[in-house]
PDB file of N, CA and C in Angstrom:
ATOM      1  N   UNK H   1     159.520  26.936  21.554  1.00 73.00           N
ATOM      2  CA  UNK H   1     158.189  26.409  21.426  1.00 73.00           C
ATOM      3  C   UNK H   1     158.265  24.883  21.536  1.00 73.00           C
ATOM      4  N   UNK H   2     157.086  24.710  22.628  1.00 79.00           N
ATOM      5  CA  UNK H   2     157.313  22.819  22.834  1.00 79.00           C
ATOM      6  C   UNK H   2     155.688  22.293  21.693  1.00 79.00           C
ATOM      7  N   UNK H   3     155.931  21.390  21.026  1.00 81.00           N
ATOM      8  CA  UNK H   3     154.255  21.019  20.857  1.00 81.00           C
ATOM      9  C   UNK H   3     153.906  19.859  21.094  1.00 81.00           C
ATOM     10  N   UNK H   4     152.533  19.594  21.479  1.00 79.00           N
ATOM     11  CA  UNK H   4     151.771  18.840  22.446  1.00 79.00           C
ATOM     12  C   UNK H   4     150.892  18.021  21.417  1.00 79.00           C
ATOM     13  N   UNK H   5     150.159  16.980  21.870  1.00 80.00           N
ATOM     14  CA  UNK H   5     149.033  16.577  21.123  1.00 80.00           C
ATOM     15  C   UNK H   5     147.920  16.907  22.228  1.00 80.00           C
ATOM     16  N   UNK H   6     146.737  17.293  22.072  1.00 77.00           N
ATOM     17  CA  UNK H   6     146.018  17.100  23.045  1.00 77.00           C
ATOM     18  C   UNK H   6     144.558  16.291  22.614  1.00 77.00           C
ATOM     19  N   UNK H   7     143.816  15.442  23.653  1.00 77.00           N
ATOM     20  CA  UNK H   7     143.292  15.232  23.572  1.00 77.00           C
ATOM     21  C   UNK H   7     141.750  15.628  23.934  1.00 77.00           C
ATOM     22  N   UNK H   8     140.856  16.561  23.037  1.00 76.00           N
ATOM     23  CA  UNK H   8     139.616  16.690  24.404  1.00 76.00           C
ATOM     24  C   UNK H   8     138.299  16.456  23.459  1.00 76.00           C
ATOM     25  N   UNK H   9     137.425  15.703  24.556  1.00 74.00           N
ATOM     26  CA  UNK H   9     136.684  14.572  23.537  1.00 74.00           C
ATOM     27  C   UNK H   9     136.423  14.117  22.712  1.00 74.00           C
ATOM     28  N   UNK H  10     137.337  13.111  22.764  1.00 75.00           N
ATOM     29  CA  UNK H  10     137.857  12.223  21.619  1.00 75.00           C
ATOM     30  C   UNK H  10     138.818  13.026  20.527  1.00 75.00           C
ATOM     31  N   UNK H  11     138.871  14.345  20.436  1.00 74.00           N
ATOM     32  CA  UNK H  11     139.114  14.770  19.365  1.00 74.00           C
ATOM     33  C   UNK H  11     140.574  15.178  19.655  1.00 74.00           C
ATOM     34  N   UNK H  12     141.664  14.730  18.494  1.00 77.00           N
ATOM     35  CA  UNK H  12     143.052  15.105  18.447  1.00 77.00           C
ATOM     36  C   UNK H  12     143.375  16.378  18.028  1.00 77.00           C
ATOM     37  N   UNK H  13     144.109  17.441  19.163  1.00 74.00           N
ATOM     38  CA  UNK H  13     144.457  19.079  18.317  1.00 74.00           C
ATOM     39  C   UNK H  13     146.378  19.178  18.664  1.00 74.00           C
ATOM     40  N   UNK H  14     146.373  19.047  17.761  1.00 77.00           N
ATOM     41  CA  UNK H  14     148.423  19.810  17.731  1.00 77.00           C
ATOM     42  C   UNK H  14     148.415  21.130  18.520  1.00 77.00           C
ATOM     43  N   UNK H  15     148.744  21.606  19.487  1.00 80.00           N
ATOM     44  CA  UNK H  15     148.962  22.604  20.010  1.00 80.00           C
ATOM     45  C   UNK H  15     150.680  23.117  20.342  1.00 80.00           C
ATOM     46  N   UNK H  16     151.244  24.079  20.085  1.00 79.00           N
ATOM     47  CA  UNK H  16     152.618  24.997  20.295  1.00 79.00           C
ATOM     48  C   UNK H  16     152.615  25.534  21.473  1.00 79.00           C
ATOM     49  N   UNK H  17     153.145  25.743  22.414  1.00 79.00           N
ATOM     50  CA  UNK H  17     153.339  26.699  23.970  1.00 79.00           C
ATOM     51  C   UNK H  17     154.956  26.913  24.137  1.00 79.00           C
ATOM     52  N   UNK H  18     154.729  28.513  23.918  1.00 76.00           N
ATOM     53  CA  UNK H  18     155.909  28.710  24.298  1.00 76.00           C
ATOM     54  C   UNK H  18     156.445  28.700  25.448  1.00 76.00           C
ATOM     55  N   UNK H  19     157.584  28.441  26.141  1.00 73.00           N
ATOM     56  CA  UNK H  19     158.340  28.035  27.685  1.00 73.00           C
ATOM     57  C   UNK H  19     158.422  29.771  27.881  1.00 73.00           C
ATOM     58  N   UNK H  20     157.836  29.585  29.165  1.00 72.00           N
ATOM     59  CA  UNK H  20     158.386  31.405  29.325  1.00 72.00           C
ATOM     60  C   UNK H  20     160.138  31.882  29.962  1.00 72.00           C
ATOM     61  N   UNK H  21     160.405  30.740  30.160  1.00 72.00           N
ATOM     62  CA  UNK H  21     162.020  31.060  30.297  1.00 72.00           C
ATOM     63  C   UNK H  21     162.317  30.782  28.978  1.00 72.00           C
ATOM     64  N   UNK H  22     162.062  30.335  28.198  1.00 55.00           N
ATOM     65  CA  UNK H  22     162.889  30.079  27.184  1.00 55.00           C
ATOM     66  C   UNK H  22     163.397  31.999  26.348  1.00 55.00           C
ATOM     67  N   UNK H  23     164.359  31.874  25.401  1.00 56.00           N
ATOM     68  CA  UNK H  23     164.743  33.162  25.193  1.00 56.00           C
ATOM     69  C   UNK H  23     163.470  33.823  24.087  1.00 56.00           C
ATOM     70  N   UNK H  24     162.615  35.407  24.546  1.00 55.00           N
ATOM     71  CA  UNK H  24     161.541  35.504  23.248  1.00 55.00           C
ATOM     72  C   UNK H  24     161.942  36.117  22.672  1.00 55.00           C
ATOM     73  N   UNK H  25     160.655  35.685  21.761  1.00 53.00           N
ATOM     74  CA  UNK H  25     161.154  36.424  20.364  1.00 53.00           C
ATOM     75  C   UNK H  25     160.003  37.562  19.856  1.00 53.00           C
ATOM     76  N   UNK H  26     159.404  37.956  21.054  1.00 53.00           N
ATOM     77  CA  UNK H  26     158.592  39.264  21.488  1.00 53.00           C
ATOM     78  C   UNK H  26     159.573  40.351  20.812  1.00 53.00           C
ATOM     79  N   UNK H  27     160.351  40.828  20.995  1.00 59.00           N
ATOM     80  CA  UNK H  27     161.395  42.429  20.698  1.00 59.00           C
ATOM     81  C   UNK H  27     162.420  42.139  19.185  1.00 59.00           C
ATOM     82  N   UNK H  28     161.727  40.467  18.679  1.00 56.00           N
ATOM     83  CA  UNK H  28     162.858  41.127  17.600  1.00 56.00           C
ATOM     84  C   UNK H  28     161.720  41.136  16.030  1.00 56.00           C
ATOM     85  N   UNK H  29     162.587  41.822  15.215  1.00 59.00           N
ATOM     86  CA  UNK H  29     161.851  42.772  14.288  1.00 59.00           C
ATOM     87  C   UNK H  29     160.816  42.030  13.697  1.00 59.00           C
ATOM     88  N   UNK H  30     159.449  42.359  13.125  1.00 61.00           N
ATOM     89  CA  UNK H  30     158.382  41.871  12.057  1.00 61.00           C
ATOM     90  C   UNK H  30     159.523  41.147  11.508  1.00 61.00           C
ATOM     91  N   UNK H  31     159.189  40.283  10.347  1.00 59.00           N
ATOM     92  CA  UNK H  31     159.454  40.025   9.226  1.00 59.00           C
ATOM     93  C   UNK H  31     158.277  40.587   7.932  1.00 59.00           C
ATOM     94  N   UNK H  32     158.618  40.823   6.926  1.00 56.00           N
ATOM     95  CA  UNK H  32     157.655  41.128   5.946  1.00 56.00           C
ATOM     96  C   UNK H  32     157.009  40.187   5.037  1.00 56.00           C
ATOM     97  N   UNK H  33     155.578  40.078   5.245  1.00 58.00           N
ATOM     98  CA  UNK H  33     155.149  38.232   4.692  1.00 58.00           C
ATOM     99  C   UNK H  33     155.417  38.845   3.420  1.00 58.00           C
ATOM    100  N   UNK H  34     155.713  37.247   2.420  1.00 56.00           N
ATOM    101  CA  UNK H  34     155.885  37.300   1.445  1.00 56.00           C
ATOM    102  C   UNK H  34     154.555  37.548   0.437  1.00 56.00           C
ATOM    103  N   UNK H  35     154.819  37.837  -0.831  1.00 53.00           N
ATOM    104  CA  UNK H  35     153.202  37.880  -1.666  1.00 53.00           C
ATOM    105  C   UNK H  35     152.373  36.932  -1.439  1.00 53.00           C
ATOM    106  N   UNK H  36     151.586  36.657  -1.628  1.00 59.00           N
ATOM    107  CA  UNK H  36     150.739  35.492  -1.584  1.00 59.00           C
ATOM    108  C   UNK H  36     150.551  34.922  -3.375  1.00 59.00           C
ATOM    109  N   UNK H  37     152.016  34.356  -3.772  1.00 61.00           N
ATOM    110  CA  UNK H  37     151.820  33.748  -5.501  1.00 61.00           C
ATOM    111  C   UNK H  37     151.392  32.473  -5.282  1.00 61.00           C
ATOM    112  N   UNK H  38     150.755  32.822  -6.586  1.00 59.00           N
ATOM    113  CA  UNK H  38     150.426  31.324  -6.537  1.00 59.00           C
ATOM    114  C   UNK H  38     151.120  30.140  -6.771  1.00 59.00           C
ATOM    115  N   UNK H  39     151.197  28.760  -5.560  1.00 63.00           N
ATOM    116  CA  UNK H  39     151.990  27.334  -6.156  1.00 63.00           C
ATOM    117  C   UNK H  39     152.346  27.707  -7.312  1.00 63.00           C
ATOM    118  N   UNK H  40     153.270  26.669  -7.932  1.00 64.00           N
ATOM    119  CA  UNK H  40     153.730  26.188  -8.952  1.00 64.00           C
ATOM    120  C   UNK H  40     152.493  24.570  -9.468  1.00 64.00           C
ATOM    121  N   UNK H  41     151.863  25.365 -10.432  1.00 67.00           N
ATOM    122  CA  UNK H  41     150.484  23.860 -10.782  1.00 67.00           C
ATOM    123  C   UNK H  41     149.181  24.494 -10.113  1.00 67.00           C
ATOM    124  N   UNK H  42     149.341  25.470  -9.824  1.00 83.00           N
ATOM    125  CA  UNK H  42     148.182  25.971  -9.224  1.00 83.00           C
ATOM    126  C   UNK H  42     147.562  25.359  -7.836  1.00 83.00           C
ATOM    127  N   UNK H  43     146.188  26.357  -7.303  1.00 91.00           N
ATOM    128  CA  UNK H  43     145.944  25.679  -5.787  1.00 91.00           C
ATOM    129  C   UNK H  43     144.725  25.028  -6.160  1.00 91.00           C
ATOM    130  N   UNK H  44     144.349  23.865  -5.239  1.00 94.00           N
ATOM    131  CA  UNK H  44     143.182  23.869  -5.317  1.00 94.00           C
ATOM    132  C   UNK H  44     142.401  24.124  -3.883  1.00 94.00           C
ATOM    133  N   UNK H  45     141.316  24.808  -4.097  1.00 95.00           N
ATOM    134  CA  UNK H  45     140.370  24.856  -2.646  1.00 95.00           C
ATOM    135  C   UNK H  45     139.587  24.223  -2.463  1.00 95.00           C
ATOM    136  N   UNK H  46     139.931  23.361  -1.274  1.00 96.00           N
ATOM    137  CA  UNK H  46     138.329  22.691  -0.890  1.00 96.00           C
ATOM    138  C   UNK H  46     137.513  22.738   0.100  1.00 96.00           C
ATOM    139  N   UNK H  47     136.412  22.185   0.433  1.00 95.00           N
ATOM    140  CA  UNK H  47     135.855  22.775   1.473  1.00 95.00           C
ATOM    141  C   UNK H  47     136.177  22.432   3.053  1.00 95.00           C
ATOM    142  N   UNK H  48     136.423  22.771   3.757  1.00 94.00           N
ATOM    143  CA  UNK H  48     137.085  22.729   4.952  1.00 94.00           C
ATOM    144  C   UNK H  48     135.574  21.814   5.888  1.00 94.00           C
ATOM    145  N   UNK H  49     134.597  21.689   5.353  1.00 94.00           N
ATOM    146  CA  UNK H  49     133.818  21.048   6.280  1.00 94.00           C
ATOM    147  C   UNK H  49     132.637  20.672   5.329  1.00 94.00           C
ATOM    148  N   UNK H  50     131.417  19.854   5.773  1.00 95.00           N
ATOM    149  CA  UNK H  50     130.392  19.900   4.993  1.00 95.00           C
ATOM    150  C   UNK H  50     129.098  20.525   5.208  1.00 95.00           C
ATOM    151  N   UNK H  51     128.417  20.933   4.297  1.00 96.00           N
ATOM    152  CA  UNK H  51     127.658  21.933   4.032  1.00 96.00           C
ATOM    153  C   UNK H  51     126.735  22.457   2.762  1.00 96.00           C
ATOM    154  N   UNK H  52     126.509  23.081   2.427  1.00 97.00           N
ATOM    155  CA  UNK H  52     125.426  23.744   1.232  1.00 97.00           C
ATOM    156  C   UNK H  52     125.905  25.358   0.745  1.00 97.00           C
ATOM    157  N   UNK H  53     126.138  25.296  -0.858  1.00 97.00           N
ATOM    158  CA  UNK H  53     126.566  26.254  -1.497  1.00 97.00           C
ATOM    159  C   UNK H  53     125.765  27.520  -1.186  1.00 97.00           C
ATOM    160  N   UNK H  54     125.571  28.502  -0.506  1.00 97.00           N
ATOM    161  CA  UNK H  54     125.101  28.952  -0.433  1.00 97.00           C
ATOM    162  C   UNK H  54     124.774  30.489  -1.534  1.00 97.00           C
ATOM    163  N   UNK H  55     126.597  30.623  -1.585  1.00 97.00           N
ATOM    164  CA  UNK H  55     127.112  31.854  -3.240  1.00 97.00           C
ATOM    165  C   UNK H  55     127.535  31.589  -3.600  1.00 97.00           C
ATOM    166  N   UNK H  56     128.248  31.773  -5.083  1.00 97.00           N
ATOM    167  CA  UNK H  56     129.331  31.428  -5.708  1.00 97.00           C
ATOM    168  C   UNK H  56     129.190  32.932  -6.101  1.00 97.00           C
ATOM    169  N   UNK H  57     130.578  33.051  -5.784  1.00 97.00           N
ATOM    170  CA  UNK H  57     131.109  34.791  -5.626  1.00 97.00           C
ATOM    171  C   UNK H  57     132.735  35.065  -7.192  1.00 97.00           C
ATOM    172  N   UNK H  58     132.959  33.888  -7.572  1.00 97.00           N
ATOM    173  CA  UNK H  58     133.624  34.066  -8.520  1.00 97.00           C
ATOM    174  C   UNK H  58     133.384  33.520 -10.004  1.00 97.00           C
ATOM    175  N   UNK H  59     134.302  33.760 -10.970  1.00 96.00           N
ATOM    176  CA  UNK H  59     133.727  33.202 -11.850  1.00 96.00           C
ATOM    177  C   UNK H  59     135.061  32.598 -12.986  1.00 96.00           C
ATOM    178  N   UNK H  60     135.295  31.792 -13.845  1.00 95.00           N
ATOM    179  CA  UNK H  60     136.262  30.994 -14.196  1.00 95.00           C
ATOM    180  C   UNK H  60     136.881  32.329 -15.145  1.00 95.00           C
ATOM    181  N   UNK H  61     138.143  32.509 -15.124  1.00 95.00           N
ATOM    182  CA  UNK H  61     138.917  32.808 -15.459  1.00 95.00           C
ATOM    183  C   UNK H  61     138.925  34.615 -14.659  1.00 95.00           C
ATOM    184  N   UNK H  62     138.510  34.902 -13.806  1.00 96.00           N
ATOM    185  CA  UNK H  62     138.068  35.838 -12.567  1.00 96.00           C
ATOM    186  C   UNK H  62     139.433  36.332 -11.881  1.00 96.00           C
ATOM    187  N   UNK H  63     140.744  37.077 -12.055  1.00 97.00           N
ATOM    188  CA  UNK H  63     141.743  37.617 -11.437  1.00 97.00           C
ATOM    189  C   UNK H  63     141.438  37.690 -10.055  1.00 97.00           C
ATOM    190  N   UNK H  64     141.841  36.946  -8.677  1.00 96.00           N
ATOM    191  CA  UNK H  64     141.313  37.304  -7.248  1.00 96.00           C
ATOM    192  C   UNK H  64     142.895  37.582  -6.324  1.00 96.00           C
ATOM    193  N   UNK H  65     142.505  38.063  -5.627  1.00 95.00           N
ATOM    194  CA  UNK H  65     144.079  37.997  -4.569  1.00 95.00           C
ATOM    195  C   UNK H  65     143.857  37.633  -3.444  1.00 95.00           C
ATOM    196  N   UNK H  66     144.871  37.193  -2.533  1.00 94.00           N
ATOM    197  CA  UNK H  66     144.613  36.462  -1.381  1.00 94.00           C
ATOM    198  C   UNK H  66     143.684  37.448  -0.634  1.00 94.00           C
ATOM    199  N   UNK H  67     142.286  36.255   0.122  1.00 95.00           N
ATOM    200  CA  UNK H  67     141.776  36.848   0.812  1.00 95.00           C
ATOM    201  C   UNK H  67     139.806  36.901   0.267  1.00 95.00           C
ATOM    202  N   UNK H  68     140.326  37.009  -1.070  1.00 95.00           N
ATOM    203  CA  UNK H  68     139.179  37.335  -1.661  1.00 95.00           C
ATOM    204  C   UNK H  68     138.185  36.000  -1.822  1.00 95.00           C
ATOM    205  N   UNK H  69     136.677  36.567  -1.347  1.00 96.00           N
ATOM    206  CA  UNK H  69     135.731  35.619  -0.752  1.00 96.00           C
ATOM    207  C   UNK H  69     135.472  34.942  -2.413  1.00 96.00           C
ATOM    208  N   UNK H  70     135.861  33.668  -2.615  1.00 97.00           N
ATOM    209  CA  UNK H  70     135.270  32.824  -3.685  1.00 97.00           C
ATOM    210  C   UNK H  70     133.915  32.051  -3.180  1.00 97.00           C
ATOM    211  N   UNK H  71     133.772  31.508  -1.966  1.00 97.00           N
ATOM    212  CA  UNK H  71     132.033  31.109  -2.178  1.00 97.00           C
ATOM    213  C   UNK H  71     131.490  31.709  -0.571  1.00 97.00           C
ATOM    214  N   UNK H  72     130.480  31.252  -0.388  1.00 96.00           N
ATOM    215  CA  UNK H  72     129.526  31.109   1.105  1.00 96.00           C
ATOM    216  C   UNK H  72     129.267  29.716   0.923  1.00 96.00           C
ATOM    217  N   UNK H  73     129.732  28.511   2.182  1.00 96.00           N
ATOM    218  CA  UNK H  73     129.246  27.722   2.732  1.00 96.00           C
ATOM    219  C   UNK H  73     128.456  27.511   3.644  1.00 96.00           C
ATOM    220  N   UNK H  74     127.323  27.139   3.518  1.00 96.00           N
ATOM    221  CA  UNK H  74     126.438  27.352   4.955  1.00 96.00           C
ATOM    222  C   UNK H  74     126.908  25.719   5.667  1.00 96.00           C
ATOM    223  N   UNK H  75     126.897  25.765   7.112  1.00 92.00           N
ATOM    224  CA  UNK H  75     127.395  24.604   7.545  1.00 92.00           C
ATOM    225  C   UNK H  75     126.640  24.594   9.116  1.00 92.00           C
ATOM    226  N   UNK H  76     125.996  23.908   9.620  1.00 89.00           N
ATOM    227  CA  UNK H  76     125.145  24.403  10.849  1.00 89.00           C
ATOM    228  C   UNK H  76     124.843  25.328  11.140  1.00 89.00           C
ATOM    229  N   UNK H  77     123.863  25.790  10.384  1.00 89.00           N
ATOM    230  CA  UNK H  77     123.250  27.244  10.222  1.00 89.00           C
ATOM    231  C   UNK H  77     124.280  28.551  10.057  1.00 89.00           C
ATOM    232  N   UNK H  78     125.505  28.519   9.717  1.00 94.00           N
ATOM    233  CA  UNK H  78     126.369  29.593  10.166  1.00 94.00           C
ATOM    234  C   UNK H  78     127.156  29.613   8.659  1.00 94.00           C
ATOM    235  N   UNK H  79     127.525  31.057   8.075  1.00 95.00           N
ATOM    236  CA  UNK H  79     127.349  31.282   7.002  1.00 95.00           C
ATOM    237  C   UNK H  79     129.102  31.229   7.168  1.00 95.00           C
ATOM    238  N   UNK H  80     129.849  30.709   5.936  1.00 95.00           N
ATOM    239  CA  UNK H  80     131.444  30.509   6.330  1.00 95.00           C
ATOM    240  C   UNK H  80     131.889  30.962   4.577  1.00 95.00           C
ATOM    241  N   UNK H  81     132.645  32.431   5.163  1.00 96.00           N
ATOM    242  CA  UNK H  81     133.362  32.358   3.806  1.00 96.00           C
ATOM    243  C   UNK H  81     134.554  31.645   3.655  1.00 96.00           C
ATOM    244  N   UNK H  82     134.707  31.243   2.241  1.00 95.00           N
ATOM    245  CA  UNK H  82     135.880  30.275   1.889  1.00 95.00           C
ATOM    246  C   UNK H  82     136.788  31.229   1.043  1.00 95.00           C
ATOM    247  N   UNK H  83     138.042  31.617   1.398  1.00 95.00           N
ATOM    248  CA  UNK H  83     138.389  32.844   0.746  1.00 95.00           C
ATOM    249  C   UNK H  83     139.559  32.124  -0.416  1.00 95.00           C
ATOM    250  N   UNK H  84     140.202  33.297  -1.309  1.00 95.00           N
ATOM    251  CA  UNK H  84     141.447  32.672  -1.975  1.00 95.00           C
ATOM    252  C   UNK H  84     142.389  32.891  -0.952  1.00 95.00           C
ATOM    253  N   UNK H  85     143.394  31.102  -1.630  1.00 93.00           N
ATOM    254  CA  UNK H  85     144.654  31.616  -0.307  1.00 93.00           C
ATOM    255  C   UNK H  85     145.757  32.084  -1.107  1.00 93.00           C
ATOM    256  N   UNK H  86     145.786  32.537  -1.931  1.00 93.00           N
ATOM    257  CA  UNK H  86     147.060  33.066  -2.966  1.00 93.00           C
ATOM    258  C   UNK H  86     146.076  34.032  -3.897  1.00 93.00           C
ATOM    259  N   UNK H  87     147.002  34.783  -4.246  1.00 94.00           N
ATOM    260  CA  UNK H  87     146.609  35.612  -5.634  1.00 94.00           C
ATOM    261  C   UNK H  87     146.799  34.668  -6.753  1.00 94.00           C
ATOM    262  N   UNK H  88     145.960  35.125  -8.147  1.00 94.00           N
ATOM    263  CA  UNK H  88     146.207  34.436  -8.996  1.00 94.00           C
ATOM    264  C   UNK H  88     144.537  34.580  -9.880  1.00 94.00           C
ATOM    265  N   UNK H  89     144.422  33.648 -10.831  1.00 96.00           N
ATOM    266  CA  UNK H  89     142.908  33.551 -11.556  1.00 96.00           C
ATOM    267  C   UNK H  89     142.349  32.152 -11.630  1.00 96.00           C
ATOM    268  N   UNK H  90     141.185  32.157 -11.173  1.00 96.00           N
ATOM    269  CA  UNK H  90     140.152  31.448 -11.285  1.00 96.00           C
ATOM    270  C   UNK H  90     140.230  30.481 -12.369  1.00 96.00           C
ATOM    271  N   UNK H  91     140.775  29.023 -11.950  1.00 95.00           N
ATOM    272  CA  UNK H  91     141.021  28.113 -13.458  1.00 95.00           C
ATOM    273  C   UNK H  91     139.537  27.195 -13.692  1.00 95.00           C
ATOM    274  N   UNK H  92     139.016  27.116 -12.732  1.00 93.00           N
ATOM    275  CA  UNK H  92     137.891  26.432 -12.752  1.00 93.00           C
ATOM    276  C   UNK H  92     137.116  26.382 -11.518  1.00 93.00           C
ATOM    277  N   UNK H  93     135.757  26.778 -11.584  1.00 96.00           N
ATOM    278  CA  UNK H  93     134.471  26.639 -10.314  1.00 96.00           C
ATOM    279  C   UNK H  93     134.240  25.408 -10.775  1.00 96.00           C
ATOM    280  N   UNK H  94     133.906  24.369  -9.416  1.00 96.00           N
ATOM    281  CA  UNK H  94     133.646  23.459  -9.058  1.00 96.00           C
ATOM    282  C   UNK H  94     132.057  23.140  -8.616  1.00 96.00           C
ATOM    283  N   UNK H  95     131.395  24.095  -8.246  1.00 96.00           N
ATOM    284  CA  UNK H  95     130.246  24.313  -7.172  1.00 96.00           C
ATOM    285  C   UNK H  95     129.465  25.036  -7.894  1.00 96.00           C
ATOM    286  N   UNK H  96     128.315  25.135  -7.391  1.00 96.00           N
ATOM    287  CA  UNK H  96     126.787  26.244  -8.158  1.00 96.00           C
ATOM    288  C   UNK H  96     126.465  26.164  -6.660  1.00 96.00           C
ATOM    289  N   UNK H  97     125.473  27.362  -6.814  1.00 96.00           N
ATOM    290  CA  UNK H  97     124.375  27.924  -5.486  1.00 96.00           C
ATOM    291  C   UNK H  97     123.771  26.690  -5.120  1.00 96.00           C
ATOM    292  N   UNK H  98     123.318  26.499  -4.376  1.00 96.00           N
ATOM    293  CA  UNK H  98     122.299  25.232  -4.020  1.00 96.00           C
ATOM    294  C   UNK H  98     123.214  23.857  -3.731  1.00 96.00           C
ATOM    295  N   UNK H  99     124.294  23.652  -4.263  1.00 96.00           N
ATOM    296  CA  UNK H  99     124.904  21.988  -4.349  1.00 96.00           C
ATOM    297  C   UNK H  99     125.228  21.982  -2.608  1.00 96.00           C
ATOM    298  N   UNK H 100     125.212  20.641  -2.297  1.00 96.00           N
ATOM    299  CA  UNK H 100     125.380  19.863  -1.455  1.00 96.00           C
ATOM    300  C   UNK H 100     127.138  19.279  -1.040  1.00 96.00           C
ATOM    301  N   UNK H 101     128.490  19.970  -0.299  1.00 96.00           N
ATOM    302  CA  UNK H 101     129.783  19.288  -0.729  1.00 96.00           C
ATOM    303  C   UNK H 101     129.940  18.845   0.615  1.00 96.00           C
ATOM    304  N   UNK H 102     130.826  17.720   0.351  1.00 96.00           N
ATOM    305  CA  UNK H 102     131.414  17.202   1.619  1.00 96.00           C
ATOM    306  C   UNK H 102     132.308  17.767   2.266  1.00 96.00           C
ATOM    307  N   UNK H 103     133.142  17.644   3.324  1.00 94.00           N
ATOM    308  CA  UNK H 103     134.693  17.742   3.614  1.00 94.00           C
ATOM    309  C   UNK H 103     135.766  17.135   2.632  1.00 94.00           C
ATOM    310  N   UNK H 104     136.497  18.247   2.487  1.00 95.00           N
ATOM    311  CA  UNK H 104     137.568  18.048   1.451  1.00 95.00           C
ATOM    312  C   UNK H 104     137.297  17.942  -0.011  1.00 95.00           C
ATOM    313  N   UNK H 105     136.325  18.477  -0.374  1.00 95.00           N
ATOM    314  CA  UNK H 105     135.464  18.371  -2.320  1.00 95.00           C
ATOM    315  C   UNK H 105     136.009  19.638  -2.803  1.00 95.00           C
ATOM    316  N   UNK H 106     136.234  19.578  -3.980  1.00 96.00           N
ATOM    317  CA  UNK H 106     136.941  20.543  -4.506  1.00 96.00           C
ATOM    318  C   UNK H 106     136.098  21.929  -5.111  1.00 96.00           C
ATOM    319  N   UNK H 107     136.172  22.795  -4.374  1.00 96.00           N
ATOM    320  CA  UNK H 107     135.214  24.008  -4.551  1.00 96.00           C
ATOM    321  C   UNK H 107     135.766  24.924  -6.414  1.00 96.00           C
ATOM    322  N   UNK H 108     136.722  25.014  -6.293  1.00 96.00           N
ATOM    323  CA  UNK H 108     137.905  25.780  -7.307  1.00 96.00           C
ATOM    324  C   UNK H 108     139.569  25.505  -7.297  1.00 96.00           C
ATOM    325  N   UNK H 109     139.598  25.727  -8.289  1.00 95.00           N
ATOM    326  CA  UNK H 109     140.933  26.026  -8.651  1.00 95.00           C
ATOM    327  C   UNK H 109     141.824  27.611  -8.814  1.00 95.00           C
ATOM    328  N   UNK H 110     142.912  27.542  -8.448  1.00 95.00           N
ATOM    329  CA  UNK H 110     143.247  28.972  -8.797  1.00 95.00           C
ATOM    330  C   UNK H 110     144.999  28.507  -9.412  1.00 95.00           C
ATOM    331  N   UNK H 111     145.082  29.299 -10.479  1.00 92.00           N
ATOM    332  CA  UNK H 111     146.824  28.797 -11.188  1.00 92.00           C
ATOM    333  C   UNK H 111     147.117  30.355 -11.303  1.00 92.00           C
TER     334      UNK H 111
END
């Protein structure tokens, strides 16, 4: 795998391409992902863009496992779940229905 920066308007994306001569790694076995535990200090989630609370789907001290939808962000009309990225429990909601967050504001915690 070679990686690239690319540029397309204005905007910078890291991109990977694999060489097709190079030797693949198509035929050799899965690996088995690991659990999804939680960090060491716990995670925090934030919002990946800005937008308006639309749910708050968990609740503080709430057992969730990876995957599981903790809010709805609405963000140019388009409804975006924000899921857990580890198993673990709910150390603190950040957000209520209705609030207003930026990019990168801290939605929850999970330890």
């Amino acid at each position: 795998m070679k990686k690239y920066r690319v540029n397309v308007n204005g905007s910078l994306y890291e991109i990977e391409i694999e060489e097709m001569n190079a030797p693949s790694t198509m035929n050799a076995p899965a690996a088995k992902p690991a659990p999804a535990a939680t960090p060491a200090g716990g995670m925090q989630v934030k919002a990946p863009m800005p937008g308006t609370i639309l749910d708050v789907r968990v609740q503080n001290g709430q057992k969730v496992t990876k995957g599981t939808v903790l809010v709805i962000l609405e963000a140019m009309k388009m409804e975006n779940e924000i899921l857990a990225p580890c198993d673990g429990t709910v150390s603190g909601v950040n957000v209520r229905k209705g609030d207003s967050v930026e990019t990168q504001a801290l939605i929850c915690s999970i330890t």
